[in-house]
XYZ file of C-alpha atoms in Angstrom:
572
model
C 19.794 2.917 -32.448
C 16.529 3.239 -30.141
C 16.386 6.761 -28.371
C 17.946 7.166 -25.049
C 15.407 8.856 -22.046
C 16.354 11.329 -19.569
C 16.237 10.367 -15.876
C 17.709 8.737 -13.148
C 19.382 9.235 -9.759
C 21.299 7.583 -7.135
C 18.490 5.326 -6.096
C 17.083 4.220 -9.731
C 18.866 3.479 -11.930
C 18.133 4.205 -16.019
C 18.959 0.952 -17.774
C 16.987 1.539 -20.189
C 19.906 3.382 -21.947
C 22.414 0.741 -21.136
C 21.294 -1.202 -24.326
C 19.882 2.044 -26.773
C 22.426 1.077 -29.455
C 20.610 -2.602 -29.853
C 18.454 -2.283 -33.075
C 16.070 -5.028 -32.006
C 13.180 -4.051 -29.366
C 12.951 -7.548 -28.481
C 16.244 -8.110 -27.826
C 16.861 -5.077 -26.263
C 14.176 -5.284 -23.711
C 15.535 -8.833 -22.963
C 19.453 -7.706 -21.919
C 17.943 -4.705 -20.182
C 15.550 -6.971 -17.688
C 18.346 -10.005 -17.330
C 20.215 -6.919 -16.194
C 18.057 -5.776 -13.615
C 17.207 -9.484 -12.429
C 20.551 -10.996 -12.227
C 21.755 -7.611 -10.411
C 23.660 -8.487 -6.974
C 22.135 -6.646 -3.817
C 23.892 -3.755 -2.971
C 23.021 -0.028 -1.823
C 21.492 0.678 -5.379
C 18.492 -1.252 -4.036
C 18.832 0.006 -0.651
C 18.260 3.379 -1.391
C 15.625 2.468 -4.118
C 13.862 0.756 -0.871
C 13.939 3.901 1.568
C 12.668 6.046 -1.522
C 9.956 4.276 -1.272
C 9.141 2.974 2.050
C 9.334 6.712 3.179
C 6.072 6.675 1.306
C 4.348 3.821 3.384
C 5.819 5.635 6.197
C 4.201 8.418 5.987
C 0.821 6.696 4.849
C 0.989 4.684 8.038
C 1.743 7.632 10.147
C -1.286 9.514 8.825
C -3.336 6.622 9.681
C -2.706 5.666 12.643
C -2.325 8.999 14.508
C -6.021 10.018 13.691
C -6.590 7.666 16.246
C -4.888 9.599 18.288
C -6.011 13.067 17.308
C -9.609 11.913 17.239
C -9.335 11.871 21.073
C -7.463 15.264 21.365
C -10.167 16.873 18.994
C -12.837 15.835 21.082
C -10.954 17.837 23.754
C -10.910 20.524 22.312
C -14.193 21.153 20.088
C -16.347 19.025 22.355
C -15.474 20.793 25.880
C -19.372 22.344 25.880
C -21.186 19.669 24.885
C -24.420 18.071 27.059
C -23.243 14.447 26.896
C -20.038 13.432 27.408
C -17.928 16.770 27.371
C -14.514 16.411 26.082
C -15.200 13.140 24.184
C -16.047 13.447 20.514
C -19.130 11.794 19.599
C -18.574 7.891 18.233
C -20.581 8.969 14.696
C -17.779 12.126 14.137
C -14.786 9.988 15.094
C -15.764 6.298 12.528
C -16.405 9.555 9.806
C -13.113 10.887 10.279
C -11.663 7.975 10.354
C -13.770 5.849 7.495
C -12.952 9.398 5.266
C -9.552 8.046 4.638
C -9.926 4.621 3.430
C -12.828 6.494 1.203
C -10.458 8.234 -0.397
C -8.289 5.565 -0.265
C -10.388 2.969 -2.523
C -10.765 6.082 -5.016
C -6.923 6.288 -5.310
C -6.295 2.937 -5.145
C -8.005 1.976 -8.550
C -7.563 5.966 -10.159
C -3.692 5.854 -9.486
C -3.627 2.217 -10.847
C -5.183 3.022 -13.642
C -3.209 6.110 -15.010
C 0.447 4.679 -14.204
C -0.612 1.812 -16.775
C -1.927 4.276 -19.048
C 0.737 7.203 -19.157
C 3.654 5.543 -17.036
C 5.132 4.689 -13.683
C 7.091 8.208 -13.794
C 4.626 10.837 -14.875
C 2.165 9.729 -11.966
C 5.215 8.884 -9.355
C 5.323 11.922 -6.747
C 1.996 13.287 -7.796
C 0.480 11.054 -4.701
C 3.325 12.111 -1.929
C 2.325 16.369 -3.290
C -1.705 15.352 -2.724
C -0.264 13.833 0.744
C 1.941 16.458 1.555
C -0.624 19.371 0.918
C -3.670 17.583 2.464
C -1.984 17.015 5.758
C -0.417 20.188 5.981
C -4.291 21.600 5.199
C -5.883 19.472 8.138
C -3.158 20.596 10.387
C -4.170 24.058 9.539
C -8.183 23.123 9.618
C -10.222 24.875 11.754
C -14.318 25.606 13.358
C -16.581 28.167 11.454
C -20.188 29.181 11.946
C -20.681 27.467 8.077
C -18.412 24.388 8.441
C -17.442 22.035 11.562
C -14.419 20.810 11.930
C -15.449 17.660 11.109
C -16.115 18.105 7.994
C -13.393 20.374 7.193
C -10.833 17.425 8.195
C -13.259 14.803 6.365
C -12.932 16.462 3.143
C -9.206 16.795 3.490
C -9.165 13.371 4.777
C -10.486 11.917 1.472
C -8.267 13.675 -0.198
C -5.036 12.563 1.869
C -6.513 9.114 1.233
C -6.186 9.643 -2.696
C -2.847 10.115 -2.632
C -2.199 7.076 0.004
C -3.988 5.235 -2.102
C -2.030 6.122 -4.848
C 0.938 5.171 -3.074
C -0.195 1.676 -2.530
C 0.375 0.447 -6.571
C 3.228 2.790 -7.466
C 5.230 2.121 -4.958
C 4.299 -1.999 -5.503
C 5.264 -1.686 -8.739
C 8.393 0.773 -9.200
C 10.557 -1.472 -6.109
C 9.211 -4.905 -8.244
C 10.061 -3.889 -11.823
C 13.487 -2.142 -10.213
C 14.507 -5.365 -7.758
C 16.724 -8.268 -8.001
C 14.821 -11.406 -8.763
C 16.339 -13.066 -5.955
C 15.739 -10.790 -3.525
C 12.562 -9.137 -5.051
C 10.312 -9.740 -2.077
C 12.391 -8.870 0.389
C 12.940 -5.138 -0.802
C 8.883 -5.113 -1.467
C 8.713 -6.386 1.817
C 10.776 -4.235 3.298
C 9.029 -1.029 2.304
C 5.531 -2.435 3.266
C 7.333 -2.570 6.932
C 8.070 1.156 6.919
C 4.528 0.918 8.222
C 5.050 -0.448 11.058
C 7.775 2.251 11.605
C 5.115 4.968 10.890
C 3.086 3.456 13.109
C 5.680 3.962 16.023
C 6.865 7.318 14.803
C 2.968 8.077 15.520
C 3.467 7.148 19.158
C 6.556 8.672 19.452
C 5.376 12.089 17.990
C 1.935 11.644 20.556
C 4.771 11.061 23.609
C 7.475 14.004 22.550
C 4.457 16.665 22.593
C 2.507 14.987 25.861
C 5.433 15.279 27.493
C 6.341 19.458 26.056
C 2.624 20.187 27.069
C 3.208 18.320 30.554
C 2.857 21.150 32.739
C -0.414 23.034 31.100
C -2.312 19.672 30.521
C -1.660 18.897 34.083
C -4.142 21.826 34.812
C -7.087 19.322 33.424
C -7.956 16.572 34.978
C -10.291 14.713 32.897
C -11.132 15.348 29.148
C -14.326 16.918 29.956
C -12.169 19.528 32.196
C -9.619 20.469 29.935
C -9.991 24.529 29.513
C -7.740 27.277 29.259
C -4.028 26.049 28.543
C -4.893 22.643 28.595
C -7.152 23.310 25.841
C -4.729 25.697 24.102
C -1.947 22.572 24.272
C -4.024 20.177 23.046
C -5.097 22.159 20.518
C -1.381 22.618 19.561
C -0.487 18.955 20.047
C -3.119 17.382 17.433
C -2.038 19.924 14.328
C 1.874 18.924 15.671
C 1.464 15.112 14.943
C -0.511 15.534 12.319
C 1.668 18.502 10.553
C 5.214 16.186 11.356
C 3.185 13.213 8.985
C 4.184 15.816 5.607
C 8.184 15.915 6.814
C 9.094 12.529 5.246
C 7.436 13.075 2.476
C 9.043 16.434 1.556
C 12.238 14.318 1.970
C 11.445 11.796 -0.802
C 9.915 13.908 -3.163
C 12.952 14.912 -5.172
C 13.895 11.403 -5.406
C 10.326 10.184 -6.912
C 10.125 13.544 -9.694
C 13.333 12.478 -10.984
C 13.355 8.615 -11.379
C 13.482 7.473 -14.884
C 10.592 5.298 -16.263
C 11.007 1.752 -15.376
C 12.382 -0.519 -18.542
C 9.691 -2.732 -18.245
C 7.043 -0.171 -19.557
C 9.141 1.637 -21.648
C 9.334 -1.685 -23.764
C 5.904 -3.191 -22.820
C 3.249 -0.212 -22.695
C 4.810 2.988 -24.222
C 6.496 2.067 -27.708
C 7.275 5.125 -27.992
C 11.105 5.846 -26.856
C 11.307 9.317 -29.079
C 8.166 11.259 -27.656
C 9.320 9.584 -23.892
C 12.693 10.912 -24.218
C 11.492 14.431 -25.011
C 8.115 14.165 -22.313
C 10.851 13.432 -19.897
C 13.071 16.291 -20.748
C 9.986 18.623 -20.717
C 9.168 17.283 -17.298
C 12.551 18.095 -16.081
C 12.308 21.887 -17.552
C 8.758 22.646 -15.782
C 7.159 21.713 -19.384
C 3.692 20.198 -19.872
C 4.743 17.841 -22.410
C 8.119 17.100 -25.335
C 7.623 17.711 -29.035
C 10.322 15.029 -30.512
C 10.600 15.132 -34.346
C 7.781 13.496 -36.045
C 9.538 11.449 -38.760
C 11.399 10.031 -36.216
C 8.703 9.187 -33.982
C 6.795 7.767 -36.599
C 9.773 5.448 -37.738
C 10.016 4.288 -34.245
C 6.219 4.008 -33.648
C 6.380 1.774 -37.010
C 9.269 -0.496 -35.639
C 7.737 -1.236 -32.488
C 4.525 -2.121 -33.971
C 5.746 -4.360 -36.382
C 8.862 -5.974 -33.673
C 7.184 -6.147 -30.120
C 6.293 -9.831 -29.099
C 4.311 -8.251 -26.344
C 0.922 -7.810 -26.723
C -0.435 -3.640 -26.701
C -2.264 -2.839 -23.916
C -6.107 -1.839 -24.863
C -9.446 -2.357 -22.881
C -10.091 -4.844 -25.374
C -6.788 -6.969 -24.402
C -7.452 -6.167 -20.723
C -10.900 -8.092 -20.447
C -9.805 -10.366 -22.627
C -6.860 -11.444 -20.390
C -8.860 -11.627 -17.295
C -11.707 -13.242 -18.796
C -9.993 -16.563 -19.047
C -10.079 -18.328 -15.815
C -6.135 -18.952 -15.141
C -5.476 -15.095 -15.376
C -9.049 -14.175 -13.967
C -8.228 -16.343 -10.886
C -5.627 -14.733 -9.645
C -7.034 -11.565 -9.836
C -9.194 -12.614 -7.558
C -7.239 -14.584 -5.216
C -5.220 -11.318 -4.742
C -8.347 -8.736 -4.196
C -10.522 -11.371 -2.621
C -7.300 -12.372 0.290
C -7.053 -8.420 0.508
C -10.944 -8.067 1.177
C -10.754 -11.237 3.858
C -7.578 -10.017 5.318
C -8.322 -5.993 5.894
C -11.462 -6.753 7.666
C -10.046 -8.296 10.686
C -7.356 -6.376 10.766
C -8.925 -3.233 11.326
C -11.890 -5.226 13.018
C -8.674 -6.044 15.779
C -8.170 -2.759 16.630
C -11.341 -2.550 18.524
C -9.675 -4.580 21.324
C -7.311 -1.829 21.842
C -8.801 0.401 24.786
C -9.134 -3.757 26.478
C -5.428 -4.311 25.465
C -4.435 -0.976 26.793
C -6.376 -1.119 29.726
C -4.711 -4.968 30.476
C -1.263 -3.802 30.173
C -2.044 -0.672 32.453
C -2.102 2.304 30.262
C -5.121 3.566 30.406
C -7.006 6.289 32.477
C -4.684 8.796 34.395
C -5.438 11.269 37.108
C -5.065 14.443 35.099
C -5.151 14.910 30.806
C -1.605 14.605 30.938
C -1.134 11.200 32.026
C -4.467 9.871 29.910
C -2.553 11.230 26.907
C 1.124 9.953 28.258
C -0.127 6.213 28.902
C -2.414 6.187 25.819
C 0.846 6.769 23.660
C 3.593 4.490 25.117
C 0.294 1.683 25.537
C 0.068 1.973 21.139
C 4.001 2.061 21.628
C 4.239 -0.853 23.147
C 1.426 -2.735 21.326
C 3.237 -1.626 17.789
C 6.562 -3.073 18.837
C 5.434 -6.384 20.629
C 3.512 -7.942 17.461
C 3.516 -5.640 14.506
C 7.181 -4.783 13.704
C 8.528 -8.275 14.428
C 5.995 -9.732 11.902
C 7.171 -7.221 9.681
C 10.448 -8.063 9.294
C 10.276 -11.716 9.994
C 8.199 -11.825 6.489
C 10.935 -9.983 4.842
C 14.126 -12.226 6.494
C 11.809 -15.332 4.854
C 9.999 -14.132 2.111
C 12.167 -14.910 -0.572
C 13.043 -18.426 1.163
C 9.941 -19.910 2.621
C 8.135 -17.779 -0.528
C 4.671 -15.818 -0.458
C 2.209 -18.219 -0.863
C 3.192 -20.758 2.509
C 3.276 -17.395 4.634
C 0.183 -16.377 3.594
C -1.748 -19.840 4.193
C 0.185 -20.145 7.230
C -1.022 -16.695 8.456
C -4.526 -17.251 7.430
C -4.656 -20.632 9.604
C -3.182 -18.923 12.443
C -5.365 -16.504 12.763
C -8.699 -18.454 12.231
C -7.667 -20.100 15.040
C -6.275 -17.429 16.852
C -9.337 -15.592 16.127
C -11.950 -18.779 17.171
C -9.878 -18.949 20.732
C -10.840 -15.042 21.161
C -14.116 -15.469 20.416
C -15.675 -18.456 21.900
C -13.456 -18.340 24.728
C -13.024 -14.633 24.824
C -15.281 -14.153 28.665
C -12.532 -16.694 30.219
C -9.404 -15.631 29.014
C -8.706 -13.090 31.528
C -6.917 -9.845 30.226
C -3.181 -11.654 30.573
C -4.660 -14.205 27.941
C -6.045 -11.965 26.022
C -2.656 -9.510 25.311
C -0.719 -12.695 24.786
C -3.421 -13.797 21.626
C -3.717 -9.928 20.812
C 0.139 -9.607 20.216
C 0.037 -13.061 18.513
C -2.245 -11.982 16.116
C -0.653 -8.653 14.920
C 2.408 -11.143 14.449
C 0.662 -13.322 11.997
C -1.340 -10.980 10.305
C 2.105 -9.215 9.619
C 4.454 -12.520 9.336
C 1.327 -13.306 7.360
C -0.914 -11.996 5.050
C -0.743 -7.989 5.415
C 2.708 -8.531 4.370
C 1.824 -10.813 0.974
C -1.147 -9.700 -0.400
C 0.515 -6.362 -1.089
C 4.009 -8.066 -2.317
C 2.043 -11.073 -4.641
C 0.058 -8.536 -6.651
C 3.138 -6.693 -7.863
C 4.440 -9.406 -9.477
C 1.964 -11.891 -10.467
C -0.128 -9.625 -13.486
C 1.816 -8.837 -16.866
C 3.627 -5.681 -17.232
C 0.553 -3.884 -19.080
C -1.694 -4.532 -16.023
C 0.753 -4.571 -13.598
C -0.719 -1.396 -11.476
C -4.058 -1.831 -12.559
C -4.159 -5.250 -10.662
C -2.414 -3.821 -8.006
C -4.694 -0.926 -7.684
C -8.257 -3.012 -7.634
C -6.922 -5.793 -5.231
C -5.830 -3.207 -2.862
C -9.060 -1.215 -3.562
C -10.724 -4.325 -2.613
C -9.058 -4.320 0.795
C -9.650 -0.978 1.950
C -13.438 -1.989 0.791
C -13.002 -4.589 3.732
C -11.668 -2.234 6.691
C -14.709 0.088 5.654
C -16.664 -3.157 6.595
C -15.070 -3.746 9.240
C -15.393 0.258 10.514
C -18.639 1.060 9.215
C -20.590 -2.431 9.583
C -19.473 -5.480 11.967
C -17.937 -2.780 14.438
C -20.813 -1.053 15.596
C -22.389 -4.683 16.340
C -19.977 -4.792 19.525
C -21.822 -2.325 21.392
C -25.264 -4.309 20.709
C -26.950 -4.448 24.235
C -24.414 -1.874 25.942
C -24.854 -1.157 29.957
C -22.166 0.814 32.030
C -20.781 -2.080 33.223
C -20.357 -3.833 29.564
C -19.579 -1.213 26.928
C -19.239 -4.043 24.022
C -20.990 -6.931 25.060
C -21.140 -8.182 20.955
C -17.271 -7.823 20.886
C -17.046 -11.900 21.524
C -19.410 -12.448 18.650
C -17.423 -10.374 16.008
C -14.046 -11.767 16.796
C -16.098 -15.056 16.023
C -17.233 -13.168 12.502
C -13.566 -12.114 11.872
C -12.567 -16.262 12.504
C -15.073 -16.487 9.609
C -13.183 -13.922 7.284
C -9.964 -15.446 7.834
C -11.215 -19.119 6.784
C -12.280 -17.895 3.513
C -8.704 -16.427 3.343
C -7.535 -19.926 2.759
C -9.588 -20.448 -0.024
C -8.693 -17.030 -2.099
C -5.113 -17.927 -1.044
C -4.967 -21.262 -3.255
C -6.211 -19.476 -6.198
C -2.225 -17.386 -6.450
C 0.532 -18.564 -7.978
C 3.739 -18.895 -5.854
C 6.242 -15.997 -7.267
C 9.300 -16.710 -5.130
C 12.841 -16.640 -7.059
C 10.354 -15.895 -10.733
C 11.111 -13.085 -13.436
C 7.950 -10.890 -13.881
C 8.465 -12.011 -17.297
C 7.686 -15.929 -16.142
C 5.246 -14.901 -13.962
C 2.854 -13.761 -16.919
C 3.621 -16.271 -19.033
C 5.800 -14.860 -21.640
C 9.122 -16.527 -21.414
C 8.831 -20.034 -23.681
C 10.324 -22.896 -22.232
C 9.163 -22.341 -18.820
C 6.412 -24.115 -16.981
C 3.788 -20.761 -16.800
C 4.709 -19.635 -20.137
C 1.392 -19.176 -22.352
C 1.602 -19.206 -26.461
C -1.445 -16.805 -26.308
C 0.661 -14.305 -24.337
C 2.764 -13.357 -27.003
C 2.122 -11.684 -30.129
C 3.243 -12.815 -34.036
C 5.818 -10.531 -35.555
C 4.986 -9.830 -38.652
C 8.265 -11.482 -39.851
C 6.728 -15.123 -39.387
C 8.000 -15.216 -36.233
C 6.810 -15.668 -32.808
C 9.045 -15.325 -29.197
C 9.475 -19.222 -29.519
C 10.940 -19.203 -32.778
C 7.687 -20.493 -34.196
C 5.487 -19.808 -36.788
C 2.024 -19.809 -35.211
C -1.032 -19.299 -37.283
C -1.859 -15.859 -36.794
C -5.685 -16.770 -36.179
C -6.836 -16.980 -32.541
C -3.284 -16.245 -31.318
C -2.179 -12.898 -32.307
C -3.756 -10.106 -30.036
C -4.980 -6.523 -31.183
């Protein structure tokens, strides 16, 4: 009888337990996943969703109201400065804001790594505490003669971004190896979409403490004449919204410390059930690590080597995987879509001061009102195209599948994106909102939605978050692009009439980046209504499976009932 592990709650469920008396690892592991695939929907997966979505909440929320805070800090630090008072310089705010997806690509690919190599579990939380403490640190940030506030929140920044980045794989790959296969993309679409929600909690938050500071930021009446207890409120309103971003996450932290590990590396990656039983007890207790008895661990050790079909995970195995072209491929279809995909869409929000200005929210007669219109404008421009493409992708996902919604989206916007930029000084600002709000739908009912569901499922258990982790890296490689490169070509040539003369010319660069979209799109496998298992080629029978993906027992053996020369097919 295999050892049973400690863990579990009300939103994850340990199956791994459910078959402990069945001798066989093989076996075992195969009743314990047809379990967890065949499950019916019900709240189980619900609340395994909102675990993690609350995540992605929070990671959107952090992002998107340093947009907002950028402007308030430049209110407040920048009051006394020669040129432009009250405005932080364009060089502070892309640092500030580029400081996050740095950190971002670092956890990203670090995070990835480490939940393949000691487990889902042991690395699960450690990203929301790196969240929580790093925004709770900015909100606290402050000047000093030695450091500027920009570079306090810049360092804190990157950090934050580690643990968002960290969020990106884990959370892929816990709701994925957890879900339903029928309903598998739906419930990893659904907690991508808790960004959009952060995104309008971010307004929201910007609105509830604009409106609480009404009266003293009334006083100013431009940013550059915003003293006193304007200054004091705004002051007090950017460490609010960014302080409220660690609330969620304090609220889902329990839940992530306590899940169990997930079957699928318990049986794939760890082979170990004795010393994972007694690290996860010692986790529980506030211990660094278990000490299970050795014989026993050593009996089990021996039995798993000897049973597993599944290849053990090793550097060795890992490039050898990837180096042959049908698993290489896919790898990059899923980092190279990502890298397309994340440069427009953070190139697009560099129409947002045009978009804001077209559906009148922008400028204001007094600090209150610039603040007030700036927040229900991103209100309004979150709910119109962002959240419906959201959840449109996850009503369909699972019907229309990943792949069509993906090439769909990238069509749609290369042509949305060729209309905006070679007929971008005709289209009037009316025109202009209506292909703006059509083009946060598709990128959302389109490939911002996919290339973060197809990665958790397309790579082999082993690799899983690895994958995950570099084609995501790959992405926020692209916004920094976007933010750091093609953006600062919009202001080529700028007069006071014409602050972004160029912006015509990189929507037509971003039409370019979408087209090769297409391209990196063909290269994934459709994963729609697929066990994780038949995705990576290890169930025989099956028109993905792969002989060279499974290992020969040392009983003669193979998963087909076989018996495969050992040469050139068995991996070490």
């Amino acid at each position: 009888m295999a050892q049973k592990t400690s863990g579990g709650n009300a939103a994850f469920h340990n199956f791994h337990n459910d078959y402990a008396h069945i001798a066989d690892p093989n076996e075992r592991r195969r009743l314990a996943l047809a379990e967890i695939d065949k499950a019916p929907f019900g709240w189980y997966h619900v609340r395994a969703v909102v675990v993690a979505g609350i995540g992605f909440f929070t990671d959107a929320y952090d992002i998107f109201a340093i947009g907002l805070v950028t402007t308030m800090l430049g209110v407040v630090y920048w009051q006394n400065a020669t040129s432009k008072p009250g405005v932080i310089p364009s060089s502070a705010d892309t640092a500030i804001k580029v400081a996050t997806s740095g950190g971002t690509v670092l956890g990203q690919v670090g995070f990835g790594a480490l939940a393949d190599i000691v487990g889902r579990k042991r690395m699960y939380g450690l990203e929301l505490i790196i969240i929580i403490f790093a925004t709770l640190a900015q909100a606290l940030s402050s000047n000093s003669p030695s450091m500027s506030i920009v570079g306090t929140i810049i360092f804190w920044r990157v950090l934050m971004g580690v643990g968002i980045g960290g969020d990106y794989p884990l959370s892929s790959i816990i709701t994925s190896e957890f879900a339903t296969t029928k309903w598998r993309g739906a419930m990893m679409g659904s907690v991508f979409a808790m960004q959009g929600i952060g995104q309008f909690a971010g307004g929201i938050m910007a609105l509830i403490t604009a409106a609480g500071f009404k009266d003293a930021l009334s006083g100013g009446k431009d940013f550059g004449h915003c003293t006193g207890p304007c200054a004091e409120a705004t002051d007090k309103m950017w460490r609010t919204i960014i302080g409220f971003g660690a609330v969620p996450g304090c609220i889902a932290l329990y839940y992530r410390l306590t899940i169990p590990e997930t079957p699928r590396y318990t049986f794939d990656v760890a082979r170990d059930p004795e010393k994972a039983g007694e690290d996860v007890k010692a986790y529980i207790q506030g211990k660094s690590e278990g000490h299970p008895d050795e014989i026993s661990r050593v009996q089990g050790l021996a039995s798993a080597s000897a049973n597993m079909e599944i290849p053990k995970a090793s550097w060795g195995d890992f490039f050898r995987h990837y180096r042959k072209w049908k698993n290489g491929k896919v790898l990059l279809g899923t980092a190279g879509s990502w890298f397309f995909l994340d440069v427009a869409f953070y190139g697009l929000g560099l129409n947002n001061s045009v978009i804001l200005a077209a559906i009148g929210y922008s400028g204001g007669n007094n600090v209150y009102e610039l603040f007030y219109r700036t927040a229900v404008g991103n209100i309004i421009i979150v709910c119109a195209g962002a959240i419906p493409g959201y959840w449109v992708t996850v009503a369909t996902v699972d019907t229309i599948g990943r792949r069509p919604i993906q090439l769909m989206g990238f069509i749609m916007l290369t042509i949305l994106f060729i209309v905006i930029g070679f007929a971008y000084n005709n289209l009037g600002t009316k025109g202009l909102l209506a292909l703006y709000v059509l083009a946060q739908f598709f990128f959302n009912f389109g490939p911002n939605a996919t290339t973060f569901i197809t990665p958790g499922e397309c790579f082999p258990t082993r690799y899983r978050s690895t994958s995950h982790g570099l084609s995501a890296a790959a992405g926020k490689v692209g916004s920094i692009v976007a933010q750091v490169l093609i953006g600062p070509l919009r202001t080529q040539g700028a007069t006071a009439t014409n602050a972004s003369p160029w912006l015509n010319h990189v929507m037509q660069i971003y039409a370019l980046f979408m087209f090769c979209g297409i391209f990196t799109t063909l290269l994934v496998p459709e994963t729609k209504r697929k066990t994780l298992e038949e995705l990576a080629g290890e169930v025989p029978g099956t028109a993905m499976y792969d002989p060279s993906n499974i290992t020969v027992r040392r009983g003669g053996g193979s998963a087909d009932g076989s018996n495969r020369e050992k040469e050139g097919i068995e991996n070490v």
